[in-house]
mmCIF file of C-alpha atoms in Angstrom:
data_model
loop_
_atom_site.group_PDB
_atom_site.id
_atom_site.type_symbol
_atom_site.label_atom_id
_atom_site.label_comp_id
_atom_site.label_asym_id
_atom_site.label_seq_id
_atom_site.Cartn_x
_atom_site.Cartn_y
_atom_site.Cartn_z
ATOM 1 C CA MET A 299 248.428 69.303 -62.042
ATOM 2 C CA GLN A 300 248.256 65.373 -62.383
ATOM 3 C CA VAL A 301 251.146 63.631 -63.844
ATOM 4 C CA PRO A 302 250.604 63.143 -67.387
ATOM 5 C CA ARG A 303 249.869 59.574 -68.792
ATOM 6 C CA SER A 304 252.314 60.381 -71.762
ATOM 7 C CA ALA A 305 254.769 60.620 -69.474
ATOM 8 C CA TYR A 306 254.804 57.005 -68.398
ATOM 9 C CA ASP A 307 253.974 55.549 -71.400
ATOM 10 C CA GLY A 308 256.782 56.740 -72.951
ATOM 11 C CA LEU A 309 259.224 55.304 -70.493
ATOM 12 C CA THR A 310 257.456 52.421 -71.006
ATOM 13 C CA ASP A 311 258.373 52.437 -74.578
ATOM 14 C CA ALA A 312 261.887 53.432 -74.068
ATOM 15 C CA ILE A 313 262.573 50.822 -71.410
ATOM 16 C CA ASN A 314 260.735 47.779 -73.238
ATOM 17 C CA ASP A 315 263.360 48.702 -76.484
ATOM 18 C CA LEU A 316 266.118 48.479 -73.774
ATOM 19 C CA SER A 317 265.383 45.680 -72.658
ATOM 20 C CA GLY A 318 265.032 44.036 -76.206
ATOM 21 C CA LYS A 319 267.733 44.813 -77.407
ATOM 22 C CA SER A 320 270.123 43.982 -74.479
ATOM 23 C CA ARG A 321 269.008 40.851 -73.939
ATOM 24 C CA GLU A 322 269.211 40.255 -77.931
ATOM 25 C CA LEU A 323 272.864 41.371 -77.375
ATOM 26 C CA PHE A 324 273.520 39.650 -74.151
ATOM 27 C CA ASP A 325 272.169 36.413 -75.877
ATOM 28 C CA ALA A 326 274.330 36.672 -79.121
ATOM 29 C CA ARG A 327 277.612 37.250 -77.060
ATOM 30 C CA PHE A 328 276.797 34.466 -74.987
ATOM 31 C CA ARG A 329 276.322 32.427 -77.741
ATOM 32 C CA ASP A 330 279.720 33.431 -79.340
ATOM 33 C CA GLY A 331 281.066 32.467 -76.000
ATOM 34 C CA LEU A 332 279.595 29.358 -75.179
ATOM 35 C CA GLY A 333 281.781 27.025 -77.097
ATOM 36 C CA ALA A 334 284.487 26.986 -74.608
ATOM 37 C CA PHE A 335 282.415 25.696 -72.215
ATOM 38 C CA VAL A 336 280.251 22.500 -73.347
ATOM 39 C CA ASP A 337 281.408 19.347 -74.608
ATOM 40 C CA ALA A 338 280.617 17.721 -78.085
ATOM 41 C CA GLY A 339 277.357 17.275 -77.402
ATOM 42 C CA GLY A 340 276.209 19.921 -76.047
ATOM 43 C CA ALA A 341 276.288 19.741 -72.182
ATOM 44 C CA VAL A 342 278.432 21.547 -69.827
ATOM 45 C CA PRO A 343 280.970 19.108 -67.469
ATOM 46 C CA PRO A 344 281.462 19.673 -64.265
ATOM 47 C CA GLU A 345 285.303 20.943 -64.481
ATOM 48 C CA ASN A 346 283.905 23.887 -66.891
ATOM 49 C CA VAL A 347 280.828 25.121 -64.798
ATOM 50 C CA ALA A 348 282.614 27.484 -62.557
ATOM 51 C CA ALA A 349 284.146 28.924 -65.688
ATOM 52 C CA LEU A 350 280.986 29.162 -66.997
ATOM 53 C CA ARG A 351 279.495 30.945 -64.291
ATOM 54 C CA GLU A 352 282.393 33.415 -64.089
ATOM 55 C CA PHE A 353 281.831 33.806 -67.799
ATOM 56 C CA ALA A 354 278.029 34.805 -67.162
ATOM 57 C CA ILE A 355 278.489 37.139 -64.724
ATOM 58 C CA GLY A 356 281.131 39.244 -66.659
ATOM 59 C CA LEU A 357 278.599 39.574 -69.170
ATOM 60 C CA LEU A 358 275.914 40.041 -67.191
ATOM 61 C CA ASP A 359 278.067 42.969 -65.686
ATOM 62 C CA ASP A 360 278.625 44.438 -68.657
ATOM 63 C CA VAL A 361 275.818 43.967 -70.610
ATOM 64 C CA GLY A 362 273.194 44.252 -67.960
ATOM 65 C CA GLY A 363 275.424 47.042 -66.328
ATOM 66 C CA ALA A 364 275.110 49.166 -69.785
ATOM 67 C CA ALA A 365 271.323 48.520 -69.408
ATOM 68 C CA ALA A 366 270.761 49.634 -66.152
ATOM 69 C CA GLU A 367 272.660 52.830 -66.866
ATOM 70 C CA VAL A 368 270.615 53.998 -69.271
ATOM 71 C CA ALA A 369 267.618 52.744 -67.734
ATOM 72 C CA TYR A 370 268.357 55.031 -64.508
ATOM 73 C CA SER A 371 269.270 57.585 -66.714
ATOM 74 C CA TYR A 372 265.795 57.376 -68.167
ATOM 75 C CA GLY A 373 264.366 56.954 -64.969
ATOM 76 C CA ALA A 374 265.900 60.494 -63.881
ATOM 77 C CA GLU A 375 264.658 62.102 -66.907
ATOM 78 C CA PHE A 376 260.961 60.778 -66.194
ATOM 79 C CA TYR A 377 260.789 62.082 -62.721
ATOM 80 C CA ASP A 378 261.888 65.540 -64.553
ATOM 81 C CA ALA A 379 259.684 65.017 -66.906
ATOM 82 C CA ALA A 380 256.991 64.076 -64.610
ATOM 83 C CA ARG A 381 257.564 67.032 -61.903
ATOM 84 C CA ALA A 382 257.769 69.726 -64.470
ATOM 85 C CA ALA A 383 254.467 68.747 -65.759
ATOM 86 C CA ALA A 384 253.121 68.719 -62.003
ATOM 87 C CA VAL A 385 254.729 71.180 -60.235
ATOM 88 C CA GLY A 386 255.904 73.506 -63.127
ATOM 89 C CA SER A 387 260.036 72.310 -62.351
ATOM 90 C CA PRO A 388 261.886 69.745 -63.027
ATOM 91 C CA LEU A 389 264.519 68.720 -60.178
ATOM 92 C CA ARG A 390 267.683 68.137 -61.820
ATOM 93 C CA ALA A 391 269.066 65.578 -59.603
ATOM 94 C CA SER A 392 272.004 63.512 -60.317
ATOM 95 C CA PRO A 393 271.570 60.301 -58.363
ATOM 96 C CA ALA A 394 274.635 58.153 -58.946
ATOM 97 C CA PRO A 395 273.934 55.548 -61.405
ATOM 98 C CA PRO A 396 273.602 51.511 -60.177
ATOM 99 C CA ASN A 397 276.624 49.064 -60.140
ATOM 100 C CA PRO A 398 274.825 45.655 -60.576
ATOM 101 C CA HIS A 399 277.715 43.538 -60.334
ATOM 102 C CA ALA A 400 277.205 41.841 -56.337
ATOM 103 C CA ALA A 401 273.555 41.064 -57.446
ATOM 104 C CA ASN A 402 274.450 39.913 -60.673
ATOM 105 C CA GLU A 403 276.879 37.299 -58.695
ATOM 106 C CA ALA A 404 274.793 36.381 -56.156
ATOM 107 C CA ALA A 405 272.003 35.777 -58.701
ATOM 108 C CA VAL A 406 274.195 33.497 -60.893
ATOM 109 C CA LYS A 407 275.825 31.560 -58.096
ATOM 110 C CA GLY A 408 272.049 30.491 -57.350
ATOM 111 C CA MET A 409 271.338 29.933 -61.423
ATOM 112 C CA ILE A 410 273.911 27.756 -62.305
ATOM 113 C CA GLU A 411 273.070 25.258 -59.650
ATOM 114 C CA THR A 412 270.822 24.074 -62.383
ATOM 115 C CA VAL A 413 273.698 23.409 -64.943
ATOM 116 C CA ALA A 414 276.009 21.754 -62.029
ATOM 117 C CA LYS A 415 273.012 19.219 -61.567
ATOM 118 C CA THR A 416 272.305 18.521 -64.930
ATOM 119 C CA GLY A 417 275.408 19.934 -67.402
ATOM 120 C CA GLN A 418 271.978 21.239 -69.569
ATOM 121 C CA VAL A 419 272.684 25.229 -70.494
ATOM 122 C CA GLU A 420 269.597 26.141 -72.238
ATOM 123 C CA PRO A 421 267.617 26.812 -68.621
ATOM 124 C CA PHE A 422 270.698 28.925 -67.306
ATOM 125 C CA ALA A 423 271.063 31.032 -70.398
ATOM 126 C CA ALA A 424 267.046 31.868 -70.367
ATOM 127 C CA ALA A 425 267.884 32.824 -66.803
ATOM 128 C CA CYS A 426 270.961 35.174 -67.173
ATOM 129 C CA ALA A 427 268.667 36.919 -70.306
ATOM 130 C CA ALA A 428 265.587 37.079 -67.850
ATOM 131 C CA ARG A 429 268.148 38.994 -65.386
ATOM 132 C CA VAL A 430 269.413 41.344 -68.176
ATOM 133 C CA ASP A 431 265.643 42.433 -68.230
ATOM 134 C CA TYR A 432 265.057 42.442 -64.073
ATOM 135 C CA VAL A 433 268.559 44.810 -63.810
ATOM 136 C CA ALA A 434 266.761 47.327 -66.470
ATOM 137 C CA ARG A 435 263.283 47.682 -65.146
ATOM 138 C CA LYS A 436 264.713 47.774 -61.517
ATOM 139 C CA SER A 437 267.114 50.459 -62.083
ATOM 140 C CA CYS A 438 264.388 52.427 -63.771
ATOM 141 C CA GLY A 439 262.319 51.791 -60.899
ATOM 142 C CA ASP A 440 265.561 53.539 -58.470
ATOM 143 C CA ALA A 441 266.169 56.267 -60.202
ATOM 144 C CA VAL A 442 262.345 57.386 -59.560
ATOM 145 C CA VAL A 443 262.902 56.418 -55.706
ATOM 146 C CA GLN A 444 266.152 57.679 -55.100
ATOM 147 C CA CYS A 445 265.150 61.223 -57.219
ATOM 148 C CA ALA A 446 262.136 61.055 -54.918
ATOM 149 C CA ALA A 447 264.432 60.641 -51.503
ATOM 150 C CA LYS A 448 266.324 64.071 -52.965
ATOM 151 C CA ASP A 449 263.214 65.836 -54.054
ATOM 152 C CA PRO A 450 262.274 68.563 -51.059
ATOM 153 C CA ARG A 451 258.403 68.106 -51.934
ATOM 154 C CA LYS A 452 258.874 64.755 -50.653
ATOM 155 C CA PRO A 453 256.145 62.952 -53.284
ATOM 156 C CA ARG A 454 254.958 59.346 -52.321
ATOM 157 C CA PHE A 455 254.714 57.428 -55.616
ATOM 158 C CA ALA A 456 252.558 54.440 -56.636
ATOM 159 C CA ARG A 457 253.320 51.515 -58.551
ATOM 160 C CA VAL A 458 251.482 52.078 -62.000
ATOM 161 C CA PRO A 459 250.645 48.695 -63.569
ATOM 162 C CA GLN A 460 250.400 49.278 -67.482
ATOM 163 C CA GLY A 461 249.655 46.452 -70.209
ATOM 164 C CA GLY A 462 251.787 43.265 -70.478
ATOM 165 C CA GLU A 463 251.455 40.883 -68.015
ATOM 166 C CA THR A 464 250.085 42.372 -64.393
ATOM 167 C CA CYS A 465 250.694 39.402 -61.724
ATOM 168 C CA ARG A 466 248.958 39.606 -57.978
ATOM 169 C CA PHE A 467 251.228 40.813 -56.195
ATOM 170 C CA CYS A 468 251.925 43.367 -58.835
ATOM 171 C CA ILE A 469 248.072 44.457 -58.861
ATOM 172 C CA MET A 470 248.314 43.990 -54.924
ATOM 173 C CA LEU A 471 250.971 46.561 -54.572
ATOM 174 C CA ALA A 472 248.986 48.835 -57.166
ATOM 175 C CA SER A 473 245.933 48.905 -55.412
ATOM 176 C CA ARG A 474 247.727 50.533 -52.423
ATOM 177 C CA GLY A 475 247.652 53.874 -54.102
ATOM 178 C CA ALA A 476 250.472 56.874 -53.982
ATOM 179 C CA VAL A 477 251.460 55.673 -50.324
ATOM 180 C CA TYR A 478 254.883 54.699 -51.046
ATOM 181 C CA LEU A 479 257.904 56.403 -49.497
ATOM 182 C CA THR A 480 261.463 55.874 -50.019
ATOM 183 C CA GLU A 481 261.420 53.187 -46.574
ATOM 184 C CA HIS A 482 259.002 51.052 -48.557
ATOM 185 C CA LYS A 483 260.798 50.710 -51.793
ATOM 186 C CA ALA A 484 261.895 47.176 -51.377
ATOM 187 C CA GLY A 485 257.915 45.789 -52.011
ATOM 188 C CA ALA A 486 257.208 48.693 -54.358
ATOM 189 C CA VAL A 487 260.167 48.670 -56.593
ATOM 190 C CA ASN A 488 261.812 45.426 -56.761
ATOM 191 C CA HIS A 489 259.377 43.307 -57.452
ATOM 192 C CA TYR A 490 259.656 42.417 -61.385
ATOM 193 C CA HIS A 491 258.817 39.499 -63.428
ATOM 194 C CA ALA A 492 259.004 38.676 -67.185
ATOM 195 C CA ASN A 493 257.134 41.305 -69.162
ATOM 196 C CA CYS A 494 256.709 43.511 -66.090
ATOM 197 C CA ASP A 495 255.464 47.060 -67.841
ATOM 198 C CA CYS A 496 254.540 48.206 -64.159
ATOM 199 C CA LYS A 497 256.061 52.021 -63.583
ATOM 200 C CA VAL A 498 257.092 53.458 -60.257
ATOM 201 C CA VAL A 499 255.248 57.169 -60.271
ATOM 202 C CA PRO A 500 255.515 59.935 -58.385
ATOM 203 C CA ASP A 501 252.318 62.119 -57.340
ATOM 204 C CA PHE A 502 252.874 65.442 -56.306
ATOM 205 C CA GLY A 503 249.436 65.354 -55.020
ATOM 206 C CA ASP A 504 247.301 66.299 -57.837
ATOM 207 C CA GLY A 505 246.848 62.191 -58.857
ATOM 208 C CA ILE A 506 248.305 60.280 -61.354
ATOM 209 C CA GLU A 507 246.237 60.528 -64.703
ATOM 210 C CA GLY A 508 245.261 56.965 -65.945
ATOM 211 C CA TYR A 509 245.679 55.459 -62.390
ATOM 212 C CA ASP A 510 242.946 54.827 -60.597
ATOM 213 C CA PRO A 511 243.648 52.731 -57.396
ATOM 214 C CA ASP A 512 240.413 51.833 -56.650
ATOM 215 C CA GLU A 513 240.366 49.896 -60.107
ATOM 216 C CA TRP A 514 242.995 48.145 -58.972
ATOM 217 C CA TYR A 515 241.936 47.101 -55.532
ATOM 218 C CA ASP A 516 238.889 45.507 -57.188
ATOM 219 C CA LYS A 517 240.766 43.435 -59.422
ATOM 220 C CA TRP A 518 243.003 42.488 -56.319
ATOM 221 C CA LYS A 519 239.731 41.634 -54.214
ATOM 222 C CA HIS A 520 238.101 40.147 -57.444
ATOM 223 C CA PRO A 521 240.143 38.594 -59.556
ATOM 224 C CA GLU A 522 237.677 37.359 -62.249
ATOM 225 C CA HIS A 523 237.653 40.889 -62.829
ATOM 226 C CA VAL A 524 241.431 41.431 -64.519
ATOM 227 C CA ASP A 525 241.191 41.530 -67.844
ATOM 228 C CA ARG A 526 244.780 40.796 -68.344
#
């Protein structure tokens, strides 16, 4: 049986809700703490840049880490639902939840450069909030890939676009069909962008309802056919 579209539609709704609420929480807490780092004009003086960086890392670890853990559980639950629908039984794997600290630290050290150069905090705040979204979406995809790695059926998986904004790279990944194994996860899983609703979906042999790689291949070869 095909993996039903309702399974990954529900996952998309859950991740979008989680991401939206997590970004709002991050932004509120960031704004609450920002006064300690800016001057009377709202700029960040050079002597406060390092402290702002550490504040942002800690906040991303807290808010983003919680979002990543919940998203990971959503991904694992989705895998079980998809497997049960396709082959009659869930996997019930318990992959370890992620710890995004090292990646958050590296990302913030890069993003803080705009503050160091200009003193302006708004682009940095927006980039950090977007990071919360990225961590949640990537964590969900990672869970699907890690469940597949533990599954004796060794399903392949596809990148399935949905709504939102489908960038050219997403279209290329989707156009390849269910060809991805765990060793290919860097391209299939790690690429996300703002408003990216693509999902990593396992294929147990009968296909994925609502997903036609030929359609996406046509959109990849003929960008004028892209309607979203």
